[in-house]
């Protein structure tokens, strides 16, 4: 038996018991005649004590030679501590050691295994197994486990069946590049790793599984943006014989369950907003609604004066910053510099102070009188003491810029509280999205998403205006889930591929299996997938998803611990019938 107890469970109740503990040496303090050692395992820390009077000379000597992170086993008696530590669950006791076995020694770790470590991110990634010994990382992994347990419990209770789908598949175009895997047995042919189990879950519906879920790895070979992982985990779900409303209810239920069980937060029915309204009011399809500062469109009240900048703009739009009239001129100038940074790209910013006496003072007083400015305040819902910030230009650009400013200001004002949760459904996304690069329409969600009833005809005349039965679940400004009601008949699916620019041959080659399946009685179906990594991070009140992944990749998509990706040797290449060529 390696241990009778773990390092987190002994208390005053155990005083005088003989115990055996095992773990890692967190630190030791050697006063010569007395040595204290903090022994650590997953469950906590227990203080060990060795002293000249009560510990044998041999054990004393062993204790003197213990280094950080040595793995040891001790036998001893639980005694009351002279100076108690109320901040530690085991702080009332210590273990007077009579026997010490060194199970393994350890070289000095490259960073301190403390809650606040001196190790930089890259170093911690390289020695992730040491990082995992630290409470913040360990606790995040335990937290993630709790979330996935709750997901499984809830969905199982609701009648969902967890089914595994294959990892070695064929490309499904979902916007990103596939990771490909050469097949040794099929010379010159490749599998692709799934970007999501999308087509398989639809086939499970054709197969009559009715309610499916899977906590599943997905792979996307995207250019890495901050805090994206090339492999990530989804809670992937699909249901048959449902309408959109059923899906929203089912997964609102799941989210509410998680918020309650994990965070102890009860949330009312989730608000819903149309995609078009989200863009108009927040400039963003994943608005953070923990705070207001909704956009006010000012074209009507700000154009047709003599201010050319506004007159020439497609959109003039502003937000009221609560209490912003306190900002000094210098602070406002800094804000203007902030929106002009290349990352944001605004050409400038007009502002208007809302004074306590009800008067206004704007940066464009030359063109606008008090009555005009009062209208600006009305449209942006600005109160006395606020500052109205206004941007203008091309609609999409200006919305994105003001959205960035809104988030930045909310952050500065402390309005993005990590322990406040504001979920929101964003509904009726456009079916198609214009891609500048390829100069054609792409499916905004994926090609299996159904258009809103009665809109399929519009595809011919105004494809950009067609809305989809697609929805996203947004939490605190992050998209945590997205899904749609699917097309479930061969004819519509073929039409959709046609509009997306697939020839019938290409459609058949890539998705013949799905269209074939649709001929054998496909039920109406739809689903959703949650990004588990992000969901866990948000529920945990944190920003970085890497902190909730046991072995994450760095920002360049590398695993710096195992040093992957890496070249393979010529033999392997040959076996796979591959030749590396630098000529493209
Ligand atoms: N497969 C989709 C995705 O990964 C989710 C869904 O439509 O259910 O975004």
PDB file of C-alpha atoms in Angstrom, residues 426-528:
ATOM      1  CA  UNK A 426     -28.308  34.985 -32.506  1.00  0.00           C
ATOM      2  CA  UNK A 427     -30.775  33.836 -35.146  1.00  0.00           C
ATOM      3  CA  UNK A 428     -31.306  33.821 -38.888  1.00  0.00           C
ATOM      4  CA  UNK A 429     -27.767  34.115 -40.147  1.00  0.00           C
ATOM      5  CA  UNK A 430     -27.307  34.776 -43.854  1.00  0.00           C
ATOM      6  CA  UNK A 431     -27.131  31.511 -45.795  1.00  0.00           C
ATOM      7  CA  UNK A 432     -24.270  32.706 -47.952  1.00  0.00           C
ATOM      8  CA  UNK A 433     -21.292  34.927 -47.512  1.00  0.00           C
ATOM      9  CA  UNK A 434     -19.395  36.683 -50.286  1.00  0.00           C
ATOM     10  CA  UNK A 435     -15.748  35.731 -50.436  1.00  0.00           C
ATOM     11  CA  UNK A 436     -13.579  38.538 -51.829  1.00  0.00           C
ATOM     12  CA  UNK A 437     -10.687  36.231 -52.610  1.00  0.00           C
ATOM     13  CA  UNK A 438     -12.500  33.638 -54.691  1.00  0.00           C
ATOM     14  CA  UNK A 439     -15.153  36.123 -55.793  1.00  0.00           C
ATOM     15  CA  UNK A 440     -18.016  33.805 -55.075  1.00  0.00           C
ATOM     16  CA  UNK A 441     -20.527  32.956 -52.420  1.00  0.00           C
ATOM     17  CA  UNK A 442     -19.677  30.415 -49.754  1.00  0.00           C
ATOM     18  CA  UNK A 443     -21.997  28.803 -47.244  1.00  0.00           C
ATOM     19  CA  UNK A 444     -21.717  30.938 -44.132  1.00  0.00           C
ATOM     20  CA  UNK A 445     -22.332  27.988 -41.822  1.00  0.00           C
ATOM     21  CA  UNK A 446     -21.909  24.941 -44.055  1.00  0.00           C
ATOM     22  CA  UNK A 447     -23.530  23.635 -47.252  1.00  0.00           C
ATOM     23  CA  UNK A 448     -25.997  21.422 -45.349  1.00  0.00           C
ATOM     24  CA  UNK A 449     -27.802  24.325 -43.703  1.00  0.00           C
ATOM     25  CA  UNK A 450     -31.335  24.919 -44.934  1.00  0.00           C
ATOM     26  CA  UNK A 451     -32.552  28.299 -46.131  1.00  0.00           C
ATOM     27  CA  UNK A 452     -35.495  29.873 -44.331  1.00  0.00           C
ATOM     28  CA  UNK A 453     -38.770  28.557 -45.676  1.00  0.00           C
ATOM     29  CA  UNK A 454     -39.790  30.225 -48.914  1.00  0.00           C
ATOM     30  CA  UNK A 455     -36.406  31.808 -49.542  1.00  0.00           C
ATOM     31  CA  UNK A 456     -34.846  29.223 -51.799  1.00  0.00           C
ATOM     32  CA  UNK A 457     -36.141  31.094 -54.861  1.00  0.00           C
ATOM     33  CA  UNK A 458     -34.342  34.226 -53.733  1.00  0.00           C
ATOM     34  CA  UNK A 459     -31.075  32.356 -54.273  1.00  0.00           C
ATOM     35  CA  UNK A 460     -31.365  33.064 -57.982  1.00  0.00           C
ATOM     36  CA  UNK A 461     -31.951  36.795 -57.719  1.00  0.00           C
ATOM     37  CA  UNK A 462     -30.379  38.010 -54.479  1.00  0.00           C
ATOM     38  CA  UNK A 463     -28.258  35.245 -52.944  1.00  0.00           C
ATOM     39  CA  UNK A 464     -26.736  37.540 -50.307  1.00  0.00           C
ATOM     40  CA  UNK A 465     -30.179  38.313 -48.870  1.00  0.00           C
ATOM     41  CA  UNK A 466     -31.191  34.700 -48.234  1.00  0.00           C
ATOM     42  CA  UNK A 467     -31.382  33.892 -44.540  1.00  0.00           C
ATOM     43  CA  UNK A 468     -30.712  30.457 -43.074  1.00  0.00           C
ATOM     44  CA  UNK A 469     -32.249  28.378 -40.337  1.00  0.00           C
ATOM     45  CA  UNK A 470     -28.999  28.884 -38.501  1.00  0.00           C
ATOM     46  CA  UNK A 471     -28.337  30.025 -34.959  1.00  0.00           C
ATOM     47  CA  UNK A 472     -25.422  30.710 -32.682  1.00  0.00           C
ATOM     48  CA  UNK A 473     -25.328  30.586 -28.938  1.00  0.00           C
ATOM     49  CA  UNK A 474     -23.314  33.503 -27.610  1.00  0.00           C
ATOM     50  CA  UNK A 475     -22.041  33.846 -24.068  1.00  0.00           C
ATOM     51  CA  UNK A 476     -20.358  37.021 -22.849  1.00  0.00           C
ATOM     52  CA  UNK A 477     -19.263  38.062 -26.313  1.00  0.00           C
ATOM     53  CA  UNK A 478     -18.070  34.629 -27.408  1.00  0.00           C
ATOM     54  CA  UNK A 479     -19.694  32.224 -29.807  1.00  0.00           C
ATOM     55  CA  UNK A 480     -19.935  29.067 -27.728  1.00  0.00           C
ATOM     56  CA  UNK A 481     -22.144  27.078 -30.077  1.00  0.00           C
ATOM     57  CA  UNK A 482     -23.574  27.151 -33.538  1.00  0.00           C
ATOM     58  CA  UNK A 483     -25.864  25.012 -35.602  1.00  0.00           C
ATOM     59  CA  UNK A 484     -28.692  24.831 -38.060  1.00  0.00           C
ATOM     60  CA  UNK A 485     -31.676  22.979 -39.357  1.00  0.00           C
ATOM     61  CA  UNK A 486     -30.378  20.880 -42.226  1.00  0.00           C
ATOM     62  CA  UNK A 487     -31.509  20.257 -45.723  1.00  0.00           C
ATOM     63  CA  UNK A 488     -32.916  16.725 -45.728  1.00  0.00           C
ATOM     64  CA  UNK A 489     -33.905  16.109 -49.304  1.00  0.00           C
ATOM     65  CA  UNK A 490     -31.711  15.319 -52.252  1.00  0.00           C
ATOM     66  CA  UNK A 491     -33.246  17.918 -54.552  1.00  0.00           C
ATOM     67  CA  UNK A 492     -32.663  20.899 -52.293  1.00  0.00           C
ATOM     68  CA  UNK A 493     -29.206  19.675 -51.377  1.00  0.00           C
ATOM     69  CA  UNK A 494     -28.291  19.339 -55.054  1.00  0.00           C
ATOM     70  CA  UNK A 495     -29.633  22.838 -55.690  1.00  0.00           C
ATOM     71  CA  UNK A 496     -27.582  24.189 -52.831  1.00  0.00           C
ATOM     72  CA  UNK A 497     -24.391  22.605 -54.168  1.00  0.00           C
ATOM     73  CA  UNK A 498     -25.229  24.086 -57.538  1.00  0.00           C
ATOM     74  CA  UNK A 499     -25.566  27.606 -56.067  1.00  0.00           C
ATOM     75  CA  UNK A 500     -22.301  27.109 -54.217  1.00  0.00           C
ATOM     76  CA  UNK A 501     -20.583  26.491 -57.531  1.00  0.00           C
ATOM     77  CA  UNK A 502     -20.183  22.706 -57.415  1.00  0.00           C
ATOM     78  CA  UNK A 503     -20.725  20.902 -60.707  1.00  0.00           C
ATOM     79  CA  UNK A 504     -23.048  17.874 -60.324  1.00  0.00           C
ATOM     80  CA  UNK A 505     -19.955  15.669 -60.762  1.00  0.00           C
ATOM     81  CA  UNK A 506     -18.042  17.456 -57.993  1.00  0.00           C
ATOM     82  CA  UNK A 507     -21.055  17.323 -55.692  1.00  0.00           C
ATOM     83  CA  UNK A 508     -21.434  13.618 -56.385  1.00  0.00           C
ATOM     84  CA  UNK A 509     -17.755  12.903 -55.841  1.00  0.00           C
ATOM     85  CA  UNK A 510     -17.641  14.762 -52.531  1.00  0.00           C
ATOM     86  CA  UNK A 511     -21.106  14.251 -51.096  1.00  0.00           C
ATOM     87  CA  UNK A 512     -22.639  11.451 -53.113  1.00  0.00           C
ATOM     88  CA  UNK A 513     -22.899   9.364 -49.951  1.00  0.00           C
ATOM     89  CA  UNK A 514     -25.048  11.996 -48.244  1.00  0.00           C
ATOM     90  CA  UNK A 515     -27.321  12.601 -51.220  1.00  0.00           C
ATOM     91  CA  UNK A 516     -27.688   8.860 -51.686  1.00  0.00           C
ATOM     92  CA  UNK A 517     -28.684   8.553 -48.040  1.00  0.00           C
ATOM     93  CA  UNK A 518     -31.302  11.260 -48.479  1.00  0.00           C
ATOM     94  CA  UNK A 519     -33.067   9.000 -50.989  1.00  0.00           C
ATOM     95  CA  UNK A 520     -33.702   6.355 -48.361  1.00  0.00           C
ATOM     96  CA  UNK A 521     -36.007   8.307 -46.090  1.00  0.00           C
ATOM     97  CA  UNK A 522     -34.120  11.062 -44.283  1.00  0.00           C
ATOM     98  CA  UNK A 523     -36.042  12.584 -41.378  1.00  0.00           C
ATOM     99  CA  UNK A 524     -36.116  16.355 -40.853  1.00  0.00           C
ATOM    100  CA  UNK A 525     -33.172  17.057 -38.601  1.00  0.00           C
ATOM    101  CA  UNK A 526     -30.878  19.687 -37.185  1.00  0.00           C
ATOM    102  CA  UNK A 527     -28.259  20.212 -34.565  1.00  0.00           C
ATOM    103  CA  UNK A 528     -25.605  22.269 -32.958  1.00  0.00           C
TER     104      UNK A 528
END
